[in-house]
Short mmCIF file of C-alpha atoms in Angstrom, two decimals:
data_model
loop_
_atom_site.label_atom_id
_atom_site.label_comp_id
_atom_site.label_asym_id
_atom_site.label_seq_id
_atom_site.Cartn_x
_atom_site.Cartn_y
_atom_site.Cartn_z
CA UNK A 1 3.60 -2.65 18.91
CA UNK A 2 1.61 -5.91 18.09
CA UNK A 3 2.86 -8.42 15.57
CA UNK A 4 0.02 -6.71 13.02
CA UNK A 5 1.57 -3.48 13.75
CA UNK A 6 5.30 -4.14 13.66
CA UNK A 7 6.89 -2.04 10.64
CA UNK A 8 9.44 -3.65 8.50
CA UNK A 9 12.04 -1.29 6.33
CA UNK A 10 12.92 -3.10 2.97
CA UNK A 11 16.45 -3.75 2.58
CA UNK A 12 18.47 -3.29 -0.70
CA UNK A 13 17.90 -6.94 -1.47
CA UNK A 14 14.01 -6.90 -1.11
CA UNK A 15 13.83 -3.38 -2.47
CA UNK A 16 15.65 -4.50 -5.65
CA UNK A 17 13.09 -8.07 -5.77
CA UNK A 18 9.99 -5.88 -5.28
CA UNK A 19 11.15 -3.49 -8.29
CA UNK A 20 9.01 -4.99 -11.11
CA UNK A 21 5.45 -3.82 -11.56
CA UNK A 22 3.99 -7.34 -11.61
CA UNK A 23 5.76 -7.99 -8.35
CA UNK A 24 4.35 -5.17 -6.60
CA UNK A 25 0.85 -6.17 -8.23
CA UNK A 26 1.08 -9.30 -7.18
CA UNK A 27 2.46 -7.78 -3.16
CA UNK A 28 -0.67 -5.63 -3.35
CA UNK A 29 -2.92 -8.21 -3.75
CA UNK A 30 -1.89 -10.37 -1.40
CA UNK A 31 -2.70 -7.78 0.92
CA UNK A 32 -5.70 -6.60 -0.47
CA UNK A 33 -7.36 -9.86 -1.47
CA UNK A 34 -5.58 -12.13 1.14
CA UNK A 35 -3.90 -15.72 0.39
CA UNK A 36 -3.67 -16.38 -3.13
CA UNK A 37 -1.87 -19.41 -5.65
CA UNK A 38 -0.19 -18.57 -8.61
CA UNK A 39 -3.28 -19.73 -10.55
CA UNK A 40 -5.59 -17.20 -8.78
CA UNK A 41 -3.06 -14.57 -9.38
CA UNK A 42 -2.52 -15.49 -12.81
CA UNK A 43 -6.71 -14.68 -13.60
CA UNK A 44 -6.39 -11.50 -11.56
CA UNK A 45 -3.22 -10.19 -13.11
CA UNK A 46 -4.04 -11.53 -16.78
CA UNK A 47 -0.56 -13.68 -16.82
CA UNK A 48 0.31 -17.25 -16.85
CA UNK A 49 0.46 -19.18 -13.97
CA UNK A 50 4.28 -19.92 -14.95
CA UNK A 51 4.83 -16.40 -14.61
CA UNK A 52 3.35 -15.76 -11.32
CA UNK A 53 4.66 -18.35 -9.87
CA UNK A 54 8.40 -17.18 -10.68
CA UNK A 55 7.67 -13.75 -9.39
CA UNK A 56 6.13 -15.47 -6.41
CA UNK A 57 9.58 -17.21 -5.84
CA UNK A 58 11.51 -14.08 -6.35
CA UNK A 59 9.14 -12.54 -3.56
CA UNK A 60 9.84 -15.23 -1.12
CA UNK A 61 13.21 -15.32 -1.42
CA UNK A 62 13.43 -11.84 0.35
CA UNK A 63 10.98 -12.64 2.67
CA UNK A 64 8.26 -10.18 1.14
CA UNK A 65 5.90 -13.04 1.20
CA UNK A 66 5.55 -16.69 2.41
CA UNK A 67 3.62 -19.78 2.03
CA UNK A 68 0.55 -20.34 3.99
CA UNK A 69 1.34 -23.04 6.87
CA UNK A 70 -0.94 -26.21 6.61
CA UNK A 71 -2.79 -24.90 3.10
CA UNK A 72 -2.16 -26.28 -0.23
CA UNK A 73 -0.20 -29.28 -1.84
CA UNK A 74 2.94 -29.84 -3.61
CA UNK A 75 1.06 -29.12 -7.12
CA UNK A 76 -0.85 -25.90 -5.61
CA UNK A 77 0.89 -23.46 -2.98
CA UNK A 78 -0.73 -20.89 -1.17
CA UNK A 79 1.05 -17.30 -0.57
CA UNK A 80 0.28 -14.56 1.75
CA UNK A 81 1.72 -11.54 2.95
CA UNK A 82 3.32 -11.64 6.28
CA UNK A 83 1.95 -10.01 9.31
CA UNK A 84 2.69 -6.35 10.17
CA UNK A 85 3.33 -2.93 8.00
CA UNK A 86 6.10 -2.56 5.21
CA UNK A 87 7.91 0.73 5.27
CA UNK A 88 8.65 1.49 1.62
CA UNK A 89 11.57 3.75 1.49
CA UNK A 90 11.40 6.65 -1.57
CA UNK A 91 14.09 7.55 -3.81
CA UNK A 92 17.29 9.13 -1.45
CA UNK A 93 20.24 10.88 -2.66
CA UNK A 94 22.19 8.48 0.01
CA UNK A 95 20.98 5.29 -1.95
CA UNK A 96 23.32 3.87 -4.71
CA UNK A 97 22.02 4.55 -8.34
CA UNK A 98 20.55 0.98 -8.18
CA UNK A 99 18.87 1.28 -5.09
CA UNK A 100 17.40 4.95 -5.81
CA UNK A 101 16.19 3.10 -8.97
CA UNK A 102 14.23 0.15 -7.53
CA UNK A 103 13.17 2.51 -4.73
CA UNK A 104 11.49 4.81 -7.85
CA UNK A 105 9.91 1.81 -9.44
CA UNK A 106 8.57 0.35 -5.97
CA UNK A 107 6.84 3.62 -5.06
CA UNK A 108 5.53 4.73 -8.22
CA UNK A 109 3.86 1.75 -9.02
CA UNK A 110 2.55 1.33 -5.23
CA UNK A 111 1.02 4.67 -5.45
CA UNK A 112 -0.14 4.18 -9.21
CA UNK A 113 -2.06 1.31 -7.65
CA UNK A 114 -3.28 3.02 -5.01
CA UNK A 115 -4.45 5.92 -6.93
CA UNK A 116 -6.35 3.24 -9.56
CA UNK A 117 -7.91 1.66 -6.53
CA UNK A 118 -9.49 4.95 -5.15
CA UNK A 119 -10.82 6.00 -8.78
CA UNK A 120 -12.28 2.54 -9.08
CA UNK A 121 -14.17 2.75 -5.67
CA UNK A 122 -14.99 6.76 -6.82
CA UNK A 123 -16.45 5.71 -9.99
CA UNK A 124 -18.21 2.80 -8.58
CA UNK A 125 -22.05 2.78 -8.89
CA UNK A 126 -23.64 3.30 -5.55
CA UNK A 127 -26.89 1.61 -7.06
CA UNK A 128 -25.33 -1.51 -7.15
CA UNK A 129 -24.10 -1.77 -4.01
CA UNK A 130 -26.27 -2.83 -0.81
CA UNK A 131 -27.98 -0.43 0.96
CA UNK A 132 -25.57 -0.86 4.40
CA UNK A 133 -22.39 -0.27 2.16
CA UNK A 134 -23.92 2.91 0.32
CA UNK A 135 -22.04 5.97 1.31
CA UNK A 136 -19.89 4.52 4.19
CA UNK A 137 -16.48 5.31 2.72
CA UNK A 138 -14.59 8.82 2.89
CA UNK A 139 -11.93 10.58 0.42
CA UNK A 140 -10.95 13.72 2.19
CA UNK A 141 -8.52 16.11 1.72
CA UNK A 142 -7.46 18.93 4.32
CA UNK A 143 -4.76 21.65 4.29
CA UNK A 144 -3.17 22.71 7.63
CA UNK A 145 -0.36 25.54 8.67
CA UNK A 146 1.89 23.30 11.16
CA UNK A 147 5.10 23.32 12.54
CA UNK A 148 7.47 20.20 12.28
CA UNK A 149 6.93 19.38 15.73
CA UNK A 150 3.21 19.42 15.46
CA UNK A 151 3.55 17.26 12.13
CA UNK A 152 5.16 14.68 14.31
CA UNK A 153 2.70 15.07 17.01
CA UNK A 154 -0.34 14.49 14.86
CA UNK A 155 1.56 11.63 13.17
CA UNK A 156 1.70 9.72 16.49
CA UNK A 157 -1.57 9.93 17.05
CA UNK A 158 -2.61 8.85 13.76
CA UNK A 159 -0.49 5.81 13.90
CA UNK A 160 -1.94 5.35 17.73
CA UNK A 161 -5.15 5.31 15.89
CA UNK A 162 -4.15 2.83 13.35
CA UNK A 163 -2.81 0.59 15.40
CA UNK A 164 -6.29 0.48 17.67
CA UNK A 165 -7.98 -0.40 14.69
CA UNK A 166 -5.79 -2.98 13.40
CA UNK A 167 -5.70 -4.94 16.98
CA UNK A 168 -9.69 -4.37 16.61
CA UNK A 169 -10.82 -5.43 13.56
CA UNK A 170 -7.57 -7.45 11.50
CA UNK A 171 -8.78 -10.99 10.47
CA UNK A 172 -12.53 -10.31 11.50
CA UNK A 173 -14.70 -12.83 9.28
CA UNK A 174 -18.53 -13.10 8.81
CA UNK A 175 -20.95 -12.61 6.37
CA UNK A 176 -20.77 -8.84 6.44
CA UNK A 177 -17.68 -8.28 6.55
CA UNK A 178 -15.69 -6.73 3.82
CA UNK A 179 -12.09 -6.01 3.25
CA UNK A 180 -11.68 -2.11 3.81
CA UNK A 181 -8.77 0.33 2.79
CA UNK A 182 -7.81 2.63 5.45
CA UNK A 183 -5.28 5.05 3.89
CA UNK A 184 -3.28 8.13 5.85
CA UNK A 185 -1.21 10.78 4.12
CA UNK A 186 0.63 13.64 6.07
CA UNK A 187 3.47 15.61 4.32
CA UNK A 188 4.46 19.18 3.74
CA UNK A 189 3.88 20.76 0.51
CA UNK A 190 6.80 22.18 -1.34
CA UNK A 191 6.91 26.06 -0.73
CA UNK A 192 6.06 27.97 -4.20
CA UNK A 193 7.34 31.35 -4.48
CA UNK A 194 4.45 34.03 -4.81
CA UNK A 195 6.90 37.00 -5.72
CA UNK A 196 6.33 38.54 -8.58
CA UNK A 197 8.88 40.58 -10.34
CA UNK A 198 8.10 44.51 -10.53
CA UNK A 199 8.72 46.20 -13.84
CA UNK A 200 11.78 48.07 -12.15
CA UNK A 201 13.14 44.69 -11.55
CA UNK A 202 12.67 43.40 -14.31
CA UNK A 203 14.94 46.04 -16.32
#
């Protein structure tokens, strides 16, 4: 596992620090848009630079973000997401009520933003895009019938592919390069009863 593919699980302090819609938004923008200042983030989220600066400091206090080394001034600091992947724990019955509420806020806001980004892509007029970028993306859903062991095996294969892609492409620059979102989901669906009561059972 490389520096870019290391997975950091958020502890309770970091989870609570992130449990604010604007902080999740800032955290997501630093991942998707690269390093930003409080002023540039303020323009992106429609807040004052004082507000974004406050939230940036709160995120930095729990090592969720870090100052860009060798960039910026005393008046204008640049911030970035550390390298590696973040494991966002979902609400769990073993958590304290406060941690469970924080996890719910973080996961709900993260996936709301993820869906918003996907819909923006799907609704983007292709005619406005350079020809080489038209129809290169993909959004697909497939339903399979698998055992738990098979899901784990497939998950490991997907993770290996992701690590390979991260090693090959992360940090690439050039006039034809764009930031791309690569998404993966694999999870079991809840069982739904299809058994219907017969007239005899309902009597």
